[in-house]
PDB file of N, CA and C in Angstrom:
ATOM      1  N   ASN A   5       2.031 192.528 112.678  1.00 54.00           N
ATOM      2  CA  ASN A   5       1.636 191.139 112.659  1.00 54.00           C
ATOM      3  C   ASN A   5       0.730 190.819 113.856  1.00 54.00           C
ATOM      4  N   ILE A   6       1.026 191.450 115.003  1.00 51.00           N
ATOM      5  CA  ILE A   6       0.213 191.243 116.198  1.00 51.00           C
ATOM      6  C   ILE A   6      -1.170 191.832 115.977  1.00 51.00           C
ATOM      7  N   GLN A   7      -1.220 193.002 115.309  1.00 53.00           N
ATOM      8  CA  GLN A   7      -2.514 193.626 115.054  1.00 53.00           C
ATOM      9  C   GLN A   7      -3.372 192.761 114.138  1.00 53.00           C
ATOM     10  N   SER A   8      -2.771 192.163 113.128  1.00 57.00           N
ATOM     11  CA  SER A   8      -3.546 191.346 112.196  1.00 57.00           C
ATOM     12  C   SER A   8      -4.058 190.074 112.870  1.00 57.00           C
ATOM     13  N   SER A   9      -3.282 189.510 113.791  1.00 60.00           N
ATOM     14  CA  SER A   9      -3.751 188.299 114.470  1.00 60.00           C
ATOM     15  C   SER A   9      -4.874 188.629 115.457  1.00 60.00           C
ATOM     16  N   SER A  10      -4.790 189.800 116.111  1.00 63.00           N
ATOM     17  CA  SER A  10      -5.874 190.175 117.026  1.00 63.00           C
ATOM     18  C   SER A  10      -7.131 190.544 116.233  1.00 63.00           C
ATOM     19  N   ALA A  11      -6.966 191.132 115.066  1.00 61.00           N
ATOM     20  CA  ALA A  11      -8.109 191.444 114.214  1.00 61.00           C
ATOM     21  C   ALA A  11      -8.752 190.156 113.712  1.00 61.00           C
ATOM     22  N   ALA A  12      -7.926 189.182 113.384  1.00 62.00           N
ATOM     23  CA  ALA A  12      -8.445 187.890 112.932  1.00 62.00           C
ATOM     24  C   ALA A  12      -9.196 187.194 114.064  1.00 62.00           C
ATOM     25  N   ALA A  13      -8.673 187.296 115.280  1.00 62.00           N
ATOM     26  CA  ALA A  13      -9.336 186.686 116.439  1.00 62.00           C
ATOM     27  C   ALA A  13     -10.677 187.371 116.700  1.00 62.00           C
ATOM     28  N   ALA A  14     -10.705 188.689 116.568  1.00 60.00           N
ATOM     29  CA  ALA A  14     -11.950 189.432 116.772  1.00 60.00           C
ATOM     30  C   ALA A  14     -12.974 189.061 115.701  1.00 60.00           C
ATOM     31  N   ALA A  15     -12.515 188.910 114.467  1.00 60.00           N
ATOM     32  CA  ALA A  15     -13.414 188.527 113.379  1.00 60.00           C
ATOM     33  C   ALA A  15     -13.960 187.122 113.604  1.00 60.00           C
ATOM     34  N   ALA A  16     -13.114 186.216 114.076  1.00 61.00           N
ATOM     35  CA  ALA A  16     -13.554 184.847 114.351  1.00 61.00           C
ATOM     36  C   ALA A  16     -14.572 184.834 115.489  1.00 61.00           C
ATOM     37  N   ALA A  17     -14.344 185.657 116.500  1.00 60.00           N
ATOM     38  CA  ALA A  17     -15.282 185.734 117.626  1.00 60.00           C
ATOM     39  C   ALA A  17     -16.626 186.292 117.164  1.00 60.00           C
ATOM     40  N   ALA A  18     -16.592 187.253 116.257  1.00 59.00           N
ATOM     41  CA  ALA A  18     -17.827 187.845 115.749  1.00 59.00           C
ATOM     42  C   ALA A  18     -18.626 186.827 114.936  1.00 59.00           C
ATOM     43  N   ILE A  19     -17.927 185.952 114.240  1.00 61.00           N
ATOM     44  CA  ILE A  19     -18.602 184.928 113.445  1.00 61.00           C
ATOM     45  C   ILE A  19     -19.286 183.913 114.357  1.00 61.00           C
ATOM     46  N   ASP A  20     -18.644 183.572 115.471  1.00 60.00           N
ATOM     47  CA  ASP A  20     -19.194 182.583 116.396  1.00 60.00           C
ATOM     48  C   ASP A  20     -20.406 183.100 117.163  1.00 60.00           C
ATOM     49  N   LYS A  21     -20.494 184.409 117.355  1.00 63.00           N
ATOM     50  CA  LYS A  21     -21.610 184.983 118.106  1.00 63.00           C
ATOM     51  C   LYS A  21     -22.863 184.997 117.239  1.00 63.00           C
ATOM     52  N   PRO A  22     -23.962 184.492 117.774  1.00 64.00           N
ATOM     53  CA  PRO A  22     -25.204 184.605 116.997  1.00 64.00           C
ATOM     54  C   PRO A  22     -25.684 186.053 116.992  1.00 64.00           C
ATOM     55  N   ALA A  23     -26.330 186.423 115.924  1.00 65.00           N
ATOM     56  CA  ALA A  23     -26.844 187.787 115.817  1.00 65.00           C
ATOM     57  C   ALA A  23     -27.948 187.989 116.848  1.00 65.00           C
ATOM     58  N   LYS A  24     -28.029 189.197 117.369  1.00 70.00           N
ATOM     59  CA  LYS A  24     -29.079 189.495 118.342  1.00 70.00           C
ATOM     60  C   LYS A  24     -30.422 189.530 117.631  1.00 70.00           C
ATOM     61  N   LYS A  25     -31.413 188.929 118.292  1.00 70.00           N
ATOM     62  CA  LYS A  25     -32.759 188.944 117.729  1.00 70.00           C
ATOM     63  C   LYS A  25     -33.387 190.294 118.030  1.00 70.00           C
ATOM     64  N   PRO A  26     -34.163 190.801 117.098  1.00 70.00           N
ATOM     65  CA  PRO A  26     -34.840 192.072 117.381  1.00 70.00           C
ATOM     66  C   PRO A  26     -35.854 191.873 118.501  1.00 70.00           C
ATOM     67  N   ARG A  27     -36.006 192.874 119.313  1.00 67.00           N
ATOM     68  CA  ARG A  27     -36.950 192.817 120.430  1.00 67.00           C
ATOM     69  C   ARG A  27     -38.375 192.788 119.879  1.00 67.00           C
ATOM     70  N   LYS A  28     -39.171 191.861 120.434  1.00 72.00           N
ATOM     71  CA  LYS A  28     -40.562 191.769 119.992  1.00 72.00           C
ATOM     72  C   LYS A  28     -41.367 192.889 120.619  1.00 72.00           C
ATOM     73  N   LYS A  29     -42.238 193.474 119.812  1.00 76.00           N
ATOM     74  CA  LYS A  29     -43.127 194.514 120.327  1.00 76.00           C
ATOM     75  C   LYS A  29     -44.295 193.842 121.034  1.00 76.00           C
ATOM     76  N   ALA A  30     -44.744 194.451 122.097  1.00 81.00           N
ATOM     77  CA  ALA A  30     -45.897 193.924 122.821  1.00 81.00           C
ATOM     78  C   ALA A  30     -47.139 194.054 121.945  1.00 81.00           C
ATOM     79  N   VAL A  31     -47.910 193.004 121.901  1.00 87.00           N
ATOM     80  CA  VAL A  31     -49.144 193.031 121.125  1.00 87.00           C
ATOM     81  C   VAL A  31     -50.259 193.496 122.052  1.00 87.00           C
ATOM     82  N   THR A  32     -50.865 194.593 121.697  1.00 92.00           N
ATOM     83  CA  THR A  32     -51.954 195.149 122.499  1.00 92.00           C
ATOM     84  C   THR A  32     -53.171 195.353 121.608  1.00 92.00           C
ATOM     85  N   ALA A  33     -54.288 195.580 122.246  1.00 93.00           N
ATOM     86  CA  ALA A  33     -55.509 195.858 121.486  1.00 93.00           C
ATOM     87  C   ALA A  33     -55.294 197.074 120.593  1.00 93.00           C
ATOM     88  N   LYS A  34     -54.672 198.101 121.156  1.00 93.00           N
ATOM     89  CA  LYS A  34     -54.454 199.340 120.403  1.00 93.00           C
ATOM     90  C   LYS A  34     -53.547 199.103 119.199  1.00 93.00           C
ATOM     91  N   SER A  35     -52.468 198.316 119.400  1.00 92.00           N
ATOM     92  CA  SER A  35     -51.537 198.080 118.297  1.00 92.00           C
ATOM     93  C   SER A  35     -52.186 197.294 117.155  1.00 92.00           C
ATOM     94  N   LEU A  36     -53.231 196.543 117.473  1.00 93.00           N
ATOM     95  CA  LEU A  36     -53.943 195.776 116.448  1.00 93.00           C
ATOM     96  C   LEU A  36     -55.177 196.504 115.917  1.00 93.00           C
ATOM     97  N   GLY A  37     -55.470 197.667 116.481  1.00 94.00           N
ATOM     98  CA  GLY A  37     -56.641 198.424 116.056  1.00 94.00           C
ATOM     99  C   GLY A  37     -57.949 197.825 116.553  1.00 94.00           C
ATOM    100  N   LEU A  38     -57.895 197.201 117.735  1.00 96.00           N
ATOM    101  CA  LEU A  38     -59.080 196.558 118.303  1.00 96.00           C
ATOM    102  C   LEU A  38     -59.476 197.222 119.610  1.00 96.00           C
ATOM    103  N   THR A  39     -60.732 197.028 119.987  1.00 95.00           N
ATOM    104  CA  THR A  39     -61.149 197.461 121.320  1.00 95.00           C
ATOM    105  C   THR A  39     -60.663 196.415 122.321  1.00 95.00           C
ATOM    106  N   LYS A  40     -60.678 196.763 123.597  1.00 96.00           N
ATOM    107  CA  LYS A  40     -60.244 195.818 124.629  1.00 96.00           C
ATOM    108  C   LYS A  40     -61.136 194.579 124.622  1.00 96.00           C
ATOM    109  N   ASP A  41     -62.432 194.766 124.456  1.00 96.00           N
ATOM    110  CA  ASP A  41     -63.361 193.626 124.418  1.00 96.00           C
ATOM    111  C   ASP A  41     -63.079 192.711 123.227  1.00 96.00           C
ATOM    112  N   GLU A  42     -62.800 193.302 122.077  1.00 96.00           N
ATOM    113  CA  GLU A  42     -62.470 192.490 120.900  1.00 96.00           C
ATOM    114  C   GLU A  42     -61.185 191.708 121.135  1.00 96.00           C
ATOM    115  N   PHE A  43     -60.190 192.376 121.693  1.00 96.00           N
ATOM    116  CA  PHE A  43     -58.908 191.727 121.956  1.00 96.00           C
ATOM    117  C   PHE A  43     -59.080 190.594 122.967  1.00 96.00           C
ATOM    118  N   ASP A  44     -59.865 190.839 124.009  1.00 96.00           N
ATOM    119  CA  ASP A  44     -60.112 189.812 125.025  1.00 96.00           C
ATOM    120  C   ASP A  44     -60.851 188.608 124.441  1.00 96.00           C
ATOM    121  N   SER A  45     -61.669 188.838 123.426  1.00 96.00           N
ATOM    122  CA  SER A  45     -62.456 187.745 122.845  1.00 96.00           C
ATOM    123  C   SER A  45     -61.609 186.752 122.056  1.00 96.00           C
ATOM    124  N   ILE A  46     -60.366 187.121 121.720  1.00 96.00           N
ATOM    125  CA  ILE A  46     -59.494 186.197 120.983  1.00 96.00           C
ATOM    126  C   ILE A  46     -58.264 185.793 121.790  1.00 96.00           C
ATOM    127  N   LYS A  47     -58.307 186.011 123.096  1.00 96.00           N
ATOM    128  CA  LYS A  47     -57.216 185.545 123.956  1.00 96.00           C
ATOM    129  C   LYS A  47     -57.356 184.039 124.137  1.00 96.00           C
ATOM    130  N   ALA A  48     -56.285 183.334 123.858  1.00 96.00           N
ATOM    131  CA  ALA A  48     -56.332 181.874 123.842  1.00 96.00           C
ATOM    132  C   ALA A  48     -56.506 181.249 125.225  1.00 96.00           C
ATOM    133  N   ALA A  49     -55.850 181.772 126.236  1.00 96.00           N
ATOM    134  CA  ALA A  49     -55.835 181.116 127.552  1.00 96.00           C
ATOM    135  C   ALA A  49     -57.226 180.895 128.148  1.00 96.00           C
ATOM    136  N   PRO A  50     -58.092 181.910 128.209  1.00 97.00           N
ATOM    137  CA  PRO A  50     -59.414 181.659 128.795  1.00 97.00           C
ATOM    138  C   PRO A  50     -60.260 180.677 127.976  1.00 97.00           C
ATOM    139  N   ILE A  51     -60.117 180.727 126.669  1.00 97.00           N
ATOM    140  CA  ILE A  51     -60.869 179.813 125.805  1.00 97.00           C
ATOM    141  C   ILE A  51     -60.397 178.385 126.055  1.00 97.00           C
ATOM    142  N   LYS A  52     -59.094 178.223 126.095  1.00 97.00           N
ATOM    143  CA  LYS A  52     -58.507 176.901 126.326  1.00 97.00           C
ATOM    144  C   LYS A  52     -58.942 176.346 127.680  1.00 97.00           C
ATOM    145  N   ARG A  53     -58.927 177.192 128.696  1.00 98.00           N
ATOM    146  CA  ARG A  53     -59.306 176.775 130.051  1.00 98.00           C
ATOM    147  C   ARG A  53     -60.765 176.311 130.082  1.00 98.00           C
ATOM    148  N   THR A  54     -61.643 177.080 129.476  1.00 97.00           N
ATOM    149  CA  THR A  54     -63.066 176.741 129.454  1.00 97.00           C
ATOM    150  C   THR A  54     -63.310 175.411 128.750  1.00 97.00           C
ATOM    151  N   LEU A  55     -62.711 175.246 127.580  1.00 98.00           N
ATOM    152  CA  LEU A  55     -62.917 174.011 126.824  1.00 98.00           C
ATOM    153  C   LEU A  55     -62.309 172.809 127.540  1.00 98.00           C
ATOM    154  N   LYS A  56     -61.172 173.020 128.172  1.00 98.00           N
ATOM    155  CA  LYS A  56     -60.523 171.934 128.915  1.00 98.00           C
ATOM    156  C   LYS A  56     -61.406 171.473 130.076  1.00 98.00           C
ATOM    157  N   ASP A  57     -62.027 172.414 130.768  1.00 98.00           N
ATOM    158  CA  ASP A  57     -62.931 172.068 131.871  1.00 98.00           C
ATOM    159  C   ASP A  57     -64.125 171.251 131.373  1.00 98.00           C
ATOM    160  N   ILE A  58     -64.657 171.624 130.232  1.00 98.00           N
ATOM    161  CA  ILE A  58     -65.796 170.893 129.670  1.00 98.00           C
ATOM    162  C   ILE A  58     -65.377 169.478 129.272  1.00 98.00           C
ATOM    163  N   VAL A  59     -64.208 169.347 128.672  1.00 97.00           N
ATOM    164  CA  VAL A  59     -63.715 168.026 128.268  1.00 97.00           C
ATOM    165  C   VAL A  59     -63.476 167.148 129.496  1.00 97.00           C
ATOM    166  N   LYS A  60     -62.923 167.729 130.560  1.00 98.00           N
ATOM    167  CA  LYS A  60     -62.723 166.964 131.800  1.00 98.00           C
ATOM    168  C   LYS A  60     -64.061 166.499 132.367  1.00 98.00           C
ATOM    169  N   LYS A  61     -65.050 167.369 132.323  1.00 97.00           N
ATOM    170  CA  LYS A  61     -66.392 167.029 132.814  1.00 97.00           C
ATOM    171  C   LYS A  61     -66.965 165.862 132.011  1.00 97.00           C
ATOM    172  N   LEU A  62     -66.814 165.924 130.698  1.00 97.00           N
ATOM    173  CA  LEU A  62     -67.317 164.857 129.839  1.00 97.00           C
ATOM    174  C   LEU A  62     -66.581 163.546 130.116  1.00 97.00           C
ATOM    175  N   ALA A  63     -65.275 163.608 130.266  1.00 97.00           N
ATOM    176  CA  ALA A  63     -64.495 162.400 130.554  1.00 97.00           C
ATOM    177  C   ALA A  63     -64.940 161.766 131.871  1.00 97.00           C
ATOM    178  N   LYS A  64     -65.208 162.596 132.864  1.00 96.00           N
ATOM    179  CA  LYS A  64     -65.681 162.093 134.160  1.00 96.00           C
ATOM    180  C   LYS A  64     -67.046 161.423 134.002  1.00 96.00           C
ATOM    181  N   GLN A  65     -67.925 162.037 133.229  1.00 95.00           N
ATOM    182  CA  GLN A  65     -69.251 161.459 133.003  1.00 95.00           C
ATOM    183  C   GLN A  65     -69.149 160.105 132.306  1.00 95.00           C
ATOM    184  N   VAL A  66     -68.276 160.009 131.334  1.00 95.00           N
ATOM    185  CA  VAL A  66     -68.095 158.749 130.608  1.00 95.00           C
ATOM    186  C   VAL A  66     -67.525 157.689 131.544  1.00 95.00           C
ATOM    187  N   ASP A  67     -66.537 158.053 132.351  1.00 95.00           N
ATOM    188  CA  ASP A  67     -65.947 157.101 133.295  1.00 95.00           C
ATOM    189  C   ASP A  67     -66.971 156.600 134.309  1.00 95.00           C
ATOM    190  N   GLU A  68     -67.830 157.499 134.764  1.00 94.00           N
ATOM    191  CA  GLU A  68     -68.810 157.132 135.790  1.00 94.00           C
ATOM    192  C   GLU A  68     -69.954 156.283 135.237  1.00 94.00           C
ATOM    193  N   ASP A  69     -70.400 156.573 134.033  1.00 94.00           N
ATOM    194  CA  ASP A  69     -71.553 155.848 133.491  1.00 94.00           C
ATOM    195  C   ASP A  69     -71.511 155.885 131.966  1.00 94.00           C
ATOM    196  N   TRP A  70     -70.653 155.099 131.383  1.00 88.00           N
ATOM    197  CA  TRP A  70     -70.485 155.131 129.933  1.00 88.00           C
ATOM    198  C   TRP A  70     -71.691 154.552 129.204  1.00 88.00           C
ATOM    199  N   HIS A  71     -72.416 153.663 129.847  1.00 88.00           N
ATOM    200  CA  HIS A  71     -73.505 152.974 129.153  1.00 88.00           C
ATOM    201  C   HIS A  71     -74.817 153.756 129.160  1.00 88.00           C
ATOM    202  N   ASP A  72     -75.191 154.257 130.323  1.00 92.00           N
ATOM    203  CA  ASP A  72     -76.499 154.904 130.436  1.00 92.00           C
ATOM    204  C   ASP A  72     -76.424 156.418 130.634  1.00 92.00           C
ATOM    205  N   GLY A  73     -75.241 156.971 130.612  1.00 92.00           N
ATOM    206  CA  GLY A  73     -75.099 158.399 130.876  1.00 92.00           C
ATOM    207  C   GLY A  73     -75.126 159.265 129.639  1.00 92.00           C
ATOM    208  N   TYR A  74     -75.655 158.733 128.560  1.00 93.00           N
ATOM    209  CA  TYR A  74     -75.593 159.451 127.280  1.00 93.00           C
ATOM    210  C   TYR A  74     -76.342 160.779 127.281  1.00 93.00           C
ATOM    211  N   GLU A  75     -77.403 160.887 128.090  1.00 95.00           N
ATOM    212  CA  GLU A  75     -78.153 162.148 128.099  1.00 95.00           C
ATOM    213  C   GLU A  75     -77.319 163.277 128.706  1.00 95.00           C
ATOM    214  N   ASP A  76     -76.669 162.988 129.838  1.00 95.00           N
ATOM    215  CA  ASP A  76     -75.791 163.994 130.457  1.00 95.00           C
ATOM    216  C   ASP A  76     -74.604 164.302 129.556  1.00 95.00           C
ATOM    217  N   GLN A  77     -74.078 163.266 128.927  1.00 96.00           N
ATOM    218  CA  GLN A  77     -72.928 163.449 128.043  1.00 96.00           C
ATOM    219  C   GLN A  77     -73.304 164.302 126.834  1.00 96.00           C
ATOM    220  N   ALA A  78     -74.488 164.092 126.306  1.00 96.00           N
ATOM    221  CA  ALA A  78     -74.952 164.897 125.168  1.00 96.00           C
ATOM    222  C   ALA A  78     -75.115 166.357 125.580  1.00 96.00           C
ATOM    223  N   GLU A  79     -75.607 166.568 126.800  1.00 97.00           N
ATOM    224  CA  GLU A  79     -75.755 167.935 127.308  1.00 97.00           C
ATOM    225  C   GLU A  79     -74.387 168.620 127.437  1.00 97.00           C
ATOM    226  N   THR A  80     -73.405 167.860 127.910  1.00 97.00           N
ATOM    227  CA  THR A  80     -72.055 168.410 128.058  1.00 97.00           C
ATOM    228  C   THR A  80     -71.440 168.709 126.694  1.00 97.00           C
ATOM    229  N   LYS A  81     -71.691 167.856 125.729  1.00 97.00           N
ATOM    230  CA  LYS A  81     -71.213 168.136 124.363  1.00 97.00           C
ATOM    231  C   LYS A  81     -71.843 169.424 123.838  1.00 97.00           C
ATOM    232  N   GLY A  82     -73.115 169.612 124.152  1.00 98.00           N
ATOM    233  CA  GLY A  82     -73.791 170.852 123.769  1.00 98.00           C
ATOM    234  C   GLY A  82     -73.138 172.067 124.401  1.00 98.00           C
ATOM    235  N   GLU A  83     -72.707 171.934 125.661  1.00 98.00           N
ATOM    236  CA  GLU A  83     -71.986 173.025 126.337  1.00 98.00           C
ATOM    237  C   GLU A  83     -70.707 173.365 125.576  1.00 98.00           C
ATOM    238  N   TRP A  84     -70.014 172.320 125.088  1.00 97.00           N
ATOM    239  CA  TRP A  84     -68.765 172.539 124.351  1.00 97.00           C
ATOM    240  C   TRP A  84     -69.046 173.330 123.073  1.00 97.00           C
ATOM    241  N   PHE A  85     -70.085 172.938 122.354  1.00 97.00           N
ATOM    242  CA  PHE A  85     -70.419 173.648 121.113  1.00 97.00           C
ATOM    243  C   PHE A  85     -70.840 175.089 121.387  1.00 97.00           C
ATOM    244  N   GLU A  86     -71.558 175.299 122.482  1.00 98.00           N
ATOM    245  CA  GLU A  86     -71.927 176.669 122.854  1.00 98.00           C
ATOM    246  C   GLU A  86     -70.694 177.484 123.243  1.00 98.00           C
ATOM    247  N   ALA A  87     -69.734 176.820 123.896  1.00 98.00           N
ATOM    248  CA  ALA A  87     -68.525 177.518 124.341  1.00 98.00           C
ATOM    249  C   ALA A  87     -67.636 177.946 123.174  1.00 98.00           C
ATOM    250  N   ILE A  88     -67.687 177.230 122.053  1.00 98.00           N
ATOM    251  CA  ILE A  88     -66.838 177.619 120.915  1.00 98.00           C
ATOM    252  C   ILE A  88     -67.521 178.627 119.998  1.00 98.00           C
ATOM    253  N   GLN A  89     -68.805 178.847 120.204  1.00 98.00           N
ATOM    254  CA  GLN A  89     -69.561 179.735 119.317  1.00 98.00           C
ATOM    255  C   GLN A  89     -69.003 181.162 119.309  1.00 98.00           C
ATOM    256  N   GLU A  90     -68.834 181.766 120.478  1.00 97.00           N
ATOM    257  CA  GLU A  90     -68.343 183.152 120.543  1.00 97.00           C
ATOM    258  C   GLU A  90     -66.906 183.295 120.039  1.00 97.00           C
ATOM    259  N   PRO A  91     -65.978 182.413 120.466  1.00 97.00           N
ATOM    260  CA  PRO A  91     -64.613 182.553 119.938  1.00 97.00           C
ATOM    261  C   PRO A  91     -64.538 182.415 118.417  1.00 97.00           C
ATOM    262  N   LEU A  92     -65.310 181.489 117.857  1.00 98.00           N
ATOM    263  CA  LEU A  92     -65.287 181.336 116.401  1.00 98.00           C
ATOM    264  C   LEU A  92     -65.886 182.549 115.701  1.00 98.00           C
ATOM    265  N   GLN A  93     -66.923 183.118 116.279  1.00 98.00           N
ATOM    266  CA  GLN A  93     -67.503 184.335 115.699  1.00 98.00           C
ATOM    267  C   GLN A  93     -66.498 185.480 115.770  1.00 98.00           C
ATOM    268  N   ALA A  94     -65.747 185.546 116.878  1.00 98.00           N
ATOM    269  CA  ALA A  94     -64.720 186.588 117.021  1.00 98.00           C
ATOM    270  C   ALA A  94     -63.635 186.419 115.965  1.00 98.00           C
ATOM    271  N   VAL A  95     -63.258 185.178 115.672  1.00 98.00           N
ATOM    272  CA  VAL A  95     -62.262 184.921 114.623  1.00 98.00           C
ATOM    273  C   VAL A  95     -62.787 185.416 113.280  1.00 98.00           C
ATOM    274  N   LEU A  96     -64.044 185.145 113.001  1.00 98.00           N
ATOM    275  CA  LEU A  96     -64.631 185.620 111.739  1.00 98.00           C
ATOM    276  C   LEU A  96     -64.683 187.143 111.685  1.00 98.00           C
ATOM    277  N   ASP A  97     -65.126 187.755 112.775  1.00 98.00           N
ATOM    278  CA  ASP A  97     -65.265 189.214 112.805  1.00 98.00           C
ATOM    279  C   ASP A  97     -63.916 189.922 112.742  1.00 98.00           C
ATOM    280  N   ILE A  98     -62.951 189.431 113.495  1.00 98.00           N
ATOM    281  CA  ILE A  98     -61.665 190.122 113.624  1.00 98.00           C
ATOM    282  C   ILE A  98     -60.665 189.664 112.568  1.00 98.00           C
ATOM    283  N   GLY A  99     -60.441 188.356 112.490  1.00 97.00           N
ATOM    284  CA  GLY A  99     -59.441 187.833 111.559  1.00 97.00           C
ATOM    285  C   GLY A  99     -59.846 187.968 110.108  1.00 97.00           C
ATOM    286  N   VAL A 100     -61.093 187.634 109.824  1.00 97.00           N
ATOM    287  CA  VAL A 100     -61.571 187.684 108.440  1.00 97.00           C
ATOM    288  C   VAL A 100     -62.120 189.067 108.111  1.00 97.00           C
ATOM    289  N   GLY A 101     -63.001 189.567 108.976  1.00 97.00           N
ATOM    290  CA  GLY A 101     -63.651 190.855 108.705  1.00 97.00           C
ATOM    291  C   GLY A 101     -62.708 192.037 108.747  1.00 97.00           C
ATOM    292  N   LYS A 102     -61.941 192.147 109.822  1.00 97.00           N
ATOM    293  CA  LYS A 102     -61.035 193.290 109.982  1.00 97.00           C
ATOM    294  C   LYS A 102     -59.624 193.019 109.466  1.00 97.00           C
ATOM    295  N   LYS A 103     -59.351 191.760 109.129  1.00 96.00           N
ATOM    296  CA  LYS A 103     -58.037 191.359 108.610  1.00 96.00           C
ATOM    297  C   LYS A 103     -56.897 191.773 109.549  1.00 96.00           C
ATOM    298  N   THR A 104     -57.086 191.497 110.834  1.00 96.00           N
ATOM    299  CA  THR A 104     -56.057 191.815 111.822  1.00 96.00           C
ATOM    300  C   THR A 104     -56.018 190.715 112.882  1.00 96.00           C
ATOM    301  N   ALA A 105     -55.000 190.718 113.712  1.00 96.00           N
ATOM    302  CA  ALA A 105     -54.817 189.750 114.806  1.00 96.00           C
ATOM    303  C   ALA A 105     -54.839 188.316 114.289  1.00 96.00           C
ATOM    304  N   LEU A 106     -54.208 188.089 113.151  1.00 96.00           N
ATOM    305  CA  LEU A 106     -54.251 186.766 112.530  1.00 96.00           C
ATOM    306  C   LEU A 106     -53.555 185.707 113.380  1.00 96.00           C
ATOM    307  N   LEU A 107     -52.481 186.066 114.044  1.00 96.00           N
ATOM    308  CA  LEU A 107     -51.782 185.112 114.913  1.00 96.00           C
ATOM    309  C   LEU A 107     -52.697 184.659 116.054  1.00 96.00           C
ATOM    310  N   GLN A 108     -53.363 185.605 116.691  1.00 97.00           N
ATOM    311  CA  GLN A 108     -54.266 185.282 117.793  1.00 97.00           C
ATOM    312  C   GLN A 108     -55.460 184.457 117.298  1.00 97.00           C
ATOM    313  N   CYS A 109     -55.980 184.816 116.157  1.00 98.00           N
ATOM    314  CA  CYS A 109     -57.104 184.067 115.588  1.00 98.00           C
ATOM    315  C   CYS A 109     -56.685 182.639 115.241  1.00 98.00           C
ATOM    316  N   ASN A 110     -55.485 182.488 114.736  1.00 98.00           N
ATOM    317  CA  ASN A 110     -54.971 181.156 114.423  1.00 98.00           C
ATOM    318  C   ASN A 110     -54.857 180.309 115.687  1.00 98.00           C
ATOM    319  N   GLU A 111     -54.416 180.911 116.781  1.00 97.00           N
ATOM    320  CA  GLU A 111     -54.316 180.183 118.052  1.00 97.00           C
ATOM    321  C   GLU A 111     -55.690 179.711 118.511  1.00 97.00           C
ATOM    322  N   VAL A 112     -56.690 180.545 118.363  1.00 98.00           N
ATOM    323  CA  VAL A 112     -58.059 180.159 118.738  1.00 98.00           C
ATOM    324  C   VAL A 112     -58.508 178.971 117.888  1.00 98.00           C
ATOM    325  N   LEU A 113     -58.252 179.026 116.601  1.00 98.00           N
ATOM    326  CA  LEU A 113     -58.651 177.925 115.718  1.00 98.00           C
ATOM    327  C   LEU A 113     -57.929 176.632 116.076  1.00 98.00           C
ATOM    328  N   LYS A 114     -56.664 176.727 116.449  1.00 97.00           N
ATOM    329  CA  LYS A 114     -55.917 175.528 116.849  1.00 97.00           C
ATOM    330  C   LYS A 114     -56.493 174.929 118.126  1.00 97.00           C
ATOM    331  N   ILE A 115     -56.909 175.758 119.050  1.00 96.00           N
ATOM    332  CA  ILE A 115     -57.495 175.266 120.303  1.00 96.00           C
ATOM    333  C   ILE A 115     -58.809 174.545 120.031  1.00 96.00           C
ATOM    334  N   VAL A 116     -59.633 175.122 119.192  1.00 94.00           N
ATOM    335  CA  VAL A 116     -60.949 174.556 118.907  1.00 94.00           C
ATOM    336  C   VAL A 116     -60.831 173.251 118.122  1.00 94.00           C
ATOM    337  N   SER A 117     -59.833 173.172 117.271  1.00 90.00           N
ATOM    338  CA  SER A 117     -59.684 171.953 116.466  1.00 90.00           C
ATOM    339  C   SER A 117     -59.148 170.840 117.318  1.00 90.00           C
TER     340      SER A 117
END
């Protein structure tokens, strides 16, 4: 009777414990079949940083001269469009063309949108 109650307690404890999650594998250029340059071209952090800096610059320009600063503001908007050109091309080449690194490509698209 003692054995059955300890077995029941062990079974109850096992039910309460969440299952261990499988360890995530590190995502590398090699694991995705990409070169280092290709992999670097779809890294979200540098793209996000660059675009954020441009947006801050534009916000500052608008705050300083919202009425007559349209020429500088238009130039800054042009910088933003130029900055998204390479990452979007990388998404097309890698995500669509090579059909790989879809998670990373999705992150790039979310940043740009």
